[in-house]
XYZ file of C-alpha atoms in Angstrom:
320
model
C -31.493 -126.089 -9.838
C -34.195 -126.041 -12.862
C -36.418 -124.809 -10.271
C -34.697 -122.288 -8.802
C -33.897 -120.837 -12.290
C -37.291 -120.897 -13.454
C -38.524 -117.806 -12.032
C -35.514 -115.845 -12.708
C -36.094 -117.081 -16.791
C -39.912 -115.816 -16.074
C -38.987 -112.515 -15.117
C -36.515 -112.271 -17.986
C -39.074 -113.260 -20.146
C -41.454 -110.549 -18.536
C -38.750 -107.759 -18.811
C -38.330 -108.491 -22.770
C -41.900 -108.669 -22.955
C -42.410 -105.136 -21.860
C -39.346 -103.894 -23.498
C -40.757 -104.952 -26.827
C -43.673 -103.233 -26.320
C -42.819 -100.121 -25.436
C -41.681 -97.755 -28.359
C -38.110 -97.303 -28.583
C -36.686 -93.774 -28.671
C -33.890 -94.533 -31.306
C -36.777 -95.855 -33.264
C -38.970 -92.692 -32.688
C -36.018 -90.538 -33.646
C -35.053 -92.330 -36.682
C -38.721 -92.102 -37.812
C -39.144 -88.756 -37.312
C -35.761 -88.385 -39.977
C -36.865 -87.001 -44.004
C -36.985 -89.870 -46.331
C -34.032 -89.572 -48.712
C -35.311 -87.330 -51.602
C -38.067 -86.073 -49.780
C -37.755 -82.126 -49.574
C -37.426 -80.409 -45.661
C -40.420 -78.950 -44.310
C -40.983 -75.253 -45.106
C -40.303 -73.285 -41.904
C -43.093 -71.678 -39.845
C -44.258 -68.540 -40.681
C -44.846 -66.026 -37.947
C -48.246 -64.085 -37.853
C -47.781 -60.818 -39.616
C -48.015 -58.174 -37.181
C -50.622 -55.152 -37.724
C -48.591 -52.067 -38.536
C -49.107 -49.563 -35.703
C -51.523 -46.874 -36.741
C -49.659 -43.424 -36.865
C -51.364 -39.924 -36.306
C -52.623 -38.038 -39.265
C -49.754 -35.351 -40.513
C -52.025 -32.612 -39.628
C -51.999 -33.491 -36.335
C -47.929 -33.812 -36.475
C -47.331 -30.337 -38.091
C -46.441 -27.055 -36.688
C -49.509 -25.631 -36.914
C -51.366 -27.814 -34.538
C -48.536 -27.465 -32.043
C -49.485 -23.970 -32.276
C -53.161 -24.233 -32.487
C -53.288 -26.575 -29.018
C -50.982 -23.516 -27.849
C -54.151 -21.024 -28.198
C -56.199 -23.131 -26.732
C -54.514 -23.321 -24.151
C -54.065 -19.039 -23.247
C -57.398 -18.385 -24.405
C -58.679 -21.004 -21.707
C -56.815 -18.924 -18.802
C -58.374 -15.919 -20.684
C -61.786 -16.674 -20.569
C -61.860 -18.113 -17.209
C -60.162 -14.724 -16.103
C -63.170 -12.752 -18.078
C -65.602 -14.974 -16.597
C -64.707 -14.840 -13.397
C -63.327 -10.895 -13.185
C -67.075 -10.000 -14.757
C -69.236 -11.990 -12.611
C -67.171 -11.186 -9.727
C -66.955 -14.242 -8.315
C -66.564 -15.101 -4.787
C -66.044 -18.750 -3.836
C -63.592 -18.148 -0.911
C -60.930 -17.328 -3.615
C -62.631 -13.303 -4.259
C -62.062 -12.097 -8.000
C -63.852 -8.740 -6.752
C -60.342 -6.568 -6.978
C -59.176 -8.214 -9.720
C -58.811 -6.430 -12.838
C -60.665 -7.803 -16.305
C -58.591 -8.485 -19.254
C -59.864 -5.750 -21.188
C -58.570 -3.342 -17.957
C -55.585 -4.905 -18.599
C -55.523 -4.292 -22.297
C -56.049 -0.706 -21.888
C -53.173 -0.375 -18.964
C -50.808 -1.648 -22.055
C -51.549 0.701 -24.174
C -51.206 3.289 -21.864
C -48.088 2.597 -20.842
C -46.616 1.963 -24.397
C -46.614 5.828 -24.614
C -44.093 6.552 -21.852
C -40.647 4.811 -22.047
C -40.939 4.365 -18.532
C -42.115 0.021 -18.448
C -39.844 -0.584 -21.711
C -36.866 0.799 -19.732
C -37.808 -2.033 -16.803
C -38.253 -4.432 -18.933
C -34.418 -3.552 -20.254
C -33.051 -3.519 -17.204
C -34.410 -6.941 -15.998
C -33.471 -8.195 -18.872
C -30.065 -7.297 -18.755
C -29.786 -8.152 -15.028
C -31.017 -11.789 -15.809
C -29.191 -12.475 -18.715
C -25.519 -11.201 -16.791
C -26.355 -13.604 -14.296
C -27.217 -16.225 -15.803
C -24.375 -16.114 -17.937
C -22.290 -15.785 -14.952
C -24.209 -19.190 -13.457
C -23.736 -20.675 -16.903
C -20.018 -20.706 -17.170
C -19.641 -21.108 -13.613
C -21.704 -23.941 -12.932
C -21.485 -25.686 -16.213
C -17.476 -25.512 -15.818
C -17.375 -26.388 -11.903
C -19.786 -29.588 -12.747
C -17.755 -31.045 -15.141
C -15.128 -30.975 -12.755
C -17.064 -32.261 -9.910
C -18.445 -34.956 -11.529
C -15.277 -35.786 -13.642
C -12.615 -35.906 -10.768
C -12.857 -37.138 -7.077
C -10.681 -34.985 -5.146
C -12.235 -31.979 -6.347
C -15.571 -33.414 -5.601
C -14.530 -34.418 -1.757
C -12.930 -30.662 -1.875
C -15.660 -28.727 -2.969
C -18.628 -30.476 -2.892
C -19.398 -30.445 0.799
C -18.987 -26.632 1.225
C -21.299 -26.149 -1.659
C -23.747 -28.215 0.106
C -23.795 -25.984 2.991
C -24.913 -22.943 0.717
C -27.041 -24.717 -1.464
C -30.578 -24.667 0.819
C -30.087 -21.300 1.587
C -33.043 -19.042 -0.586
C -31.270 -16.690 -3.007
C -33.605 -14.133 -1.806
C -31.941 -14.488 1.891
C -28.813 -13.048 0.362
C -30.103 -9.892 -0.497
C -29.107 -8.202 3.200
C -25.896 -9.785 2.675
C -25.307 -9.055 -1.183
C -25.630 -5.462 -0.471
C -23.153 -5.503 2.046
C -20.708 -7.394 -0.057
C -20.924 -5.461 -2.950
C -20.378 -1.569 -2.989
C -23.375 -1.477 -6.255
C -27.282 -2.168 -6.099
C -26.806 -3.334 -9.415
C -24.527 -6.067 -8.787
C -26.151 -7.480 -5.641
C -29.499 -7.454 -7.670
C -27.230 -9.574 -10.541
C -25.464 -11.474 -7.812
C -28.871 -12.977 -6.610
C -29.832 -13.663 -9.841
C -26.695 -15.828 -10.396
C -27.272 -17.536 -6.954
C -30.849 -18.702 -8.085
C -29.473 -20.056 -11.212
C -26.049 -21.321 -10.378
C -26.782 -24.466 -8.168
C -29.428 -26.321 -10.351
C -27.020 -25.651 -13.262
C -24.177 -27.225 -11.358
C -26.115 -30.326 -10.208
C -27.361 -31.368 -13.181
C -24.041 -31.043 -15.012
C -22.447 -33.245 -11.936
C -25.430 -35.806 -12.837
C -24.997 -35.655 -16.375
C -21.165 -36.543 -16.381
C -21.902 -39.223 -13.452
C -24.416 -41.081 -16.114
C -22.223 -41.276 -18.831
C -21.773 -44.696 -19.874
C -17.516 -46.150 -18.807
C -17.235 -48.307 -21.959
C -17.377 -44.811 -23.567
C -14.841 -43.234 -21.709
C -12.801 -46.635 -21.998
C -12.820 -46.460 -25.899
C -11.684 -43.426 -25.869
C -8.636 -44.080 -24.166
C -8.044 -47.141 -25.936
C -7.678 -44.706 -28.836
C -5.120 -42.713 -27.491
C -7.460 -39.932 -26.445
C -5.866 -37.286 -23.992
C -7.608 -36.024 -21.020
C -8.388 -33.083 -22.447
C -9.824 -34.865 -25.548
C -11.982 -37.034 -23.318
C -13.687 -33.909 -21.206
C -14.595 -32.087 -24.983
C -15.217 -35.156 -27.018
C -16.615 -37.657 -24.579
C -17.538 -35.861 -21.142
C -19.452 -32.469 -22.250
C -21.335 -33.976 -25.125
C -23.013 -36.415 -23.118
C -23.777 -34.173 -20.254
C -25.432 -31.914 -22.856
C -28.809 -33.342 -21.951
C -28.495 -33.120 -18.357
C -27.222 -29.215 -19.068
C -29.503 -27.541 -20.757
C -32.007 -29.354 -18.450
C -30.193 -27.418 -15.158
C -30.508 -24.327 -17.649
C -33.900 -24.801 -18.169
C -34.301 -25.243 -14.256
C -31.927 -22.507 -13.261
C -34.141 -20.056 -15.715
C -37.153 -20.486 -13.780
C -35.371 -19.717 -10.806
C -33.105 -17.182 -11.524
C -36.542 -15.225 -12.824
C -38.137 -15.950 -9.325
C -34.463 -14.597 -7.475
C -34.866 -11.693 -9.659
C -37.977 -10.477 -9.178
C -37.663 -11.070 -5.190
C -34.467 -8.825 -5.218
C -35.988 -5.983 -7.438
C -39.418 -6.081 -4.849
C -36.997 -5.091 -1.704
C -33.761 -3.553 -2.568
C -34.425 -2.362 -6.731
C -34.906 0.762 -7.948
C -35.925 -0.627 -11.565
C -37.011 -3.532 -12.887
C -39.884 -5.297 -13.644
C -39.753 -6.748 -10.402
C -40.051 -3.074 -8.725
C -42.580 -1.650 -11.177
C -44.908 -4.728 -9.915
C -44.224 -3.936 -6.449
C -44.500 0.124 -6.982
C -47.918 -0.862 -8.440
C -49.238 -2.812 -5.410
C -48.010 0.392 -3.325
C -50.105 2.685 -4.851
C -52.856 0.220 -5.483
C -53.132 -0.374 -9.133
C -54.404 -3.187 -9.823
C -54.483 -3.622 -13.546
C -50.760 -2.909 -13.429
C -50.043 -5.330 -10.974
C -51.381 -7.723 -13.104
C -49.753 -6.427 -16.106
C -46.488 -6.766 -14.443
C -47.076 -10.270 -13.481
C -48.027 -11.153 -16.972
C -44.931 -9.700 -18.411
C -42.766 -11.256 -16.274
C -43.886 -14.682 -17.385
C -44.270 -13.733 -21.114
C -40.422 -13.095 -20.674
C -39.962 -16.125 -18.764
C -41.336 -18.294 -21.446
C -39.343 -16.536 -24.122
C -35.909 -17.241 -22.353
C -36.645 -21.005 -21.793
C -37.659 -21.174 -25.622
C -34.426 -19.716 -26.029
C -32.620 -22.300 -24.621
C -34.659 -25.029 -25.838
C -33.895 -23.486 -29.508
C -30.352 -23.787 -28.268
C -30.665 -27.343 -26.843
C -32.075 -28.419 -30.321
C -29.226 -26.676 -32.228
C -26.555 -28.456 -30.051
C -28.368 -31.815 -29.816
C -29.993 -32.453 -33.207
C -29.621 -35.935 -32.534
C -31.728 -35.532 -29.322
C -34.852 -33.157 -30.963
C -34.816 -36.192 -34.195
C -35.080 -39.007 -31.040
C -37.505 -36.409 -28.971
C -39.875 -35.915 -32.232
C -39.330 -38.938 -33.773
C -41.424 -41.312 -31.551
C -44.190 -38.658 -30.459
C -47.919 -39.789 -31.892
C-alpha cells in the first residue's frame, strides 16, 4: 500500500509545488491596494484639445455676405459682355443675343411709358392672390393630412391623381371653368404652388417627434392646443420650405399662363417681345422676372427667420 500511495503523494507534492510558484491573484490584488496613509493617485488628465480655429469676423459679417453676392452677378455679367461682344459661336450662338449695355438702354426706355410698370403690377398681384390662396389652402389641408388618418386615406389618393399633372396643362381647362381670364391666369398660379406647399406640410407634421405630442397630452392639452402649440410649430420648417418651393413654381405656372392665354403680365410682355423680335426686351423681361423671383423668396425667408428665430440662431450659429 506504501507503494501504491507513493505516486499519488508525488503528484501532490508536484501540484503544491507549482501552486506556490505561481503568483496568487488575491495576493496581486491586495498588493496593488494604497498603503494606509498613503494619498490616492491623482487621476489622469486628458490631453487638452486644440480649440477649433473660427473664421475672422470680417468674413462672418453682412458685408461679405453681400460682397460674395456681387461677385457672383457681375460673373454672369461679364461672361454675358464677353460673350455678346465677341459673338461667340461654340454650338451655343450668342450672335442674336443682346449685350448688357443694349439691355441697359431698353430699361431706360421703357421707364418713360407706364406701360412695363403696369405688367409688372399685374403679375405681381396675380402671383401673390395665388399664392396666398395655395398658402392657406395647402398649409391648412397638410396639417390635416398629416395629423389625422381618415382624412389622409380620404383625400390623399385623389390628390395624387392631380398632382403630376403640369399646371400649365390646365390652362385650356381653367378658362373653361372660370367665366374671367384673370382668374384662370390666378387659378394656375395657385395650382403650381399649392401641391409642394401641401407635401411638405404633410412631411413636416409626419416628422414631429411622439414623445412631444405625448407630453402634451400628459398635460392636459386639448386637441386643438396640440395642432397650434405642438403640430404647426414644428412643421414650420418643413413649411416655409414648400413655400419656398411652391414660389419657384408658382413663378414658372405664371409666366406659362400669361405666354398663351394673358393679355398682361410680365409673362405676355416677354412673349409680345419675341413676336415682334426684340431681342433686348426679351431679355429684359426674362431678367425681371427673376429679379422678382428672388425678391419673393427673400420675402419668405425674412418671414421664416421672423417665425423661427430659434432656427436662423441654429442656421447661423454653426456656419464658418
Amino acid at each position: 500500500m506504501l507503494g501504491s500511495a507513493q505516486p499519488l503523494n508525488d503528484a501532490a507534492f508536484a501540484a503544491a509545488e507549482a501552486a506556490a510558484a505561481a503568483p496568487s491573484t488575491r495576493s496581486a490584488s491586495v498588493a496593488k491596494l494604497p498603503l494606509a496613509g498613503t494619498p490616492p493617485a491623482a487621476p489622469a488628465v486628458p490631453a487638452r484639445r486644440r480649440p477649433r480655429r473660427r473664421a475672422p469676423a470680417w468674413l462672418q459679417g453682412r458685408g461679405f455676405a453681400w460682397l460674395c453676392g456681387l461677385v457672383s452677378i457681375g460673373s454672369v455679367l461679364l461672361a454675358w459682355h464677353l460673350a455678346t461682344h465677341y459673338r461667340l459661336e461654340a454650338y451655343v450662338r450668342f450672335g442674336n443675343i443682346p449685350t448688357p449695355a443694349a439691355v441697359l438702354d431698353k430699361v431706360m426706355e421703357l421707364n418713360q411709358s407706364p406701360k412695363f410698370v403696369t405688367n409688372i403690377g399685374i403679375s405681381l398681384r396675380r402671383i401673390l392672390l395665388g399664392f396666398a390662396a395655395a398658402t392657406l389652402l395647402g398649409v391648412a389641408l397638410g396639417l390635416l393630412i398629416g395629423r389625422y388618418r381618415l382624412v389622409r386615406l380620404l383625400s390623399f389618393p385623389a390628390l395624387e391623381v392631380f398632382r403630376p399633372i403640369p399646371a400649365i396643362a390646365w390652362v385650356p381647362m381653367s378658362i373653361m371653368l372660370w367665366p374671367d381670364n384673370e382668374v384662370s391666369i390666378v387659378f394656375i398660379t395657385f395650382l403650381g404652388a399649392f401641391f409642394p406647399i401641401l407635401l411638405n406640410t404633410m412631411h413636416g407634421v409626419e416628422a414631429i417627434d411622439p414623445v412631444l405630442l405625448r407630453a402634451a397630452r400628459s398635460l392636459g392639452a386639448g386637441e386643438r392646443s396640440v395642432l397650434a402649440e405642438v403640430v404647426l410649430p414644428g412643421a414650420l420648417p418643413h413649411i416655409f420650405t414648400g413655400l419656398a418651393v411652391g414660389m419657384g413654381v408658382a413663378w414658372v405656372s405664371l409666366i406659362a399662363a400669361e405666354m398663351i392665354s394673358g393679355q398682361f403680365g410680365i409673362g405676355y410682355f416677354t412673349w409680345e417681345a419675341y413676336s415682334l423680335i426684340s431681342y433686348a426686351e426679351i431679355a429684359l423681361g426674362m431678367i425681371t422676372i427673376g429679379v422678382l423671383g428672388l425678391l419673393c423668396s427673400g420675402a419668405i425667408r425674412l418671414l421664416a427667420r421672423a417665425a423661427m428665430p430659434w432656427q436662423a440662431h441654429a442656421a447661423t450659429g454653426g456656419r464658418r
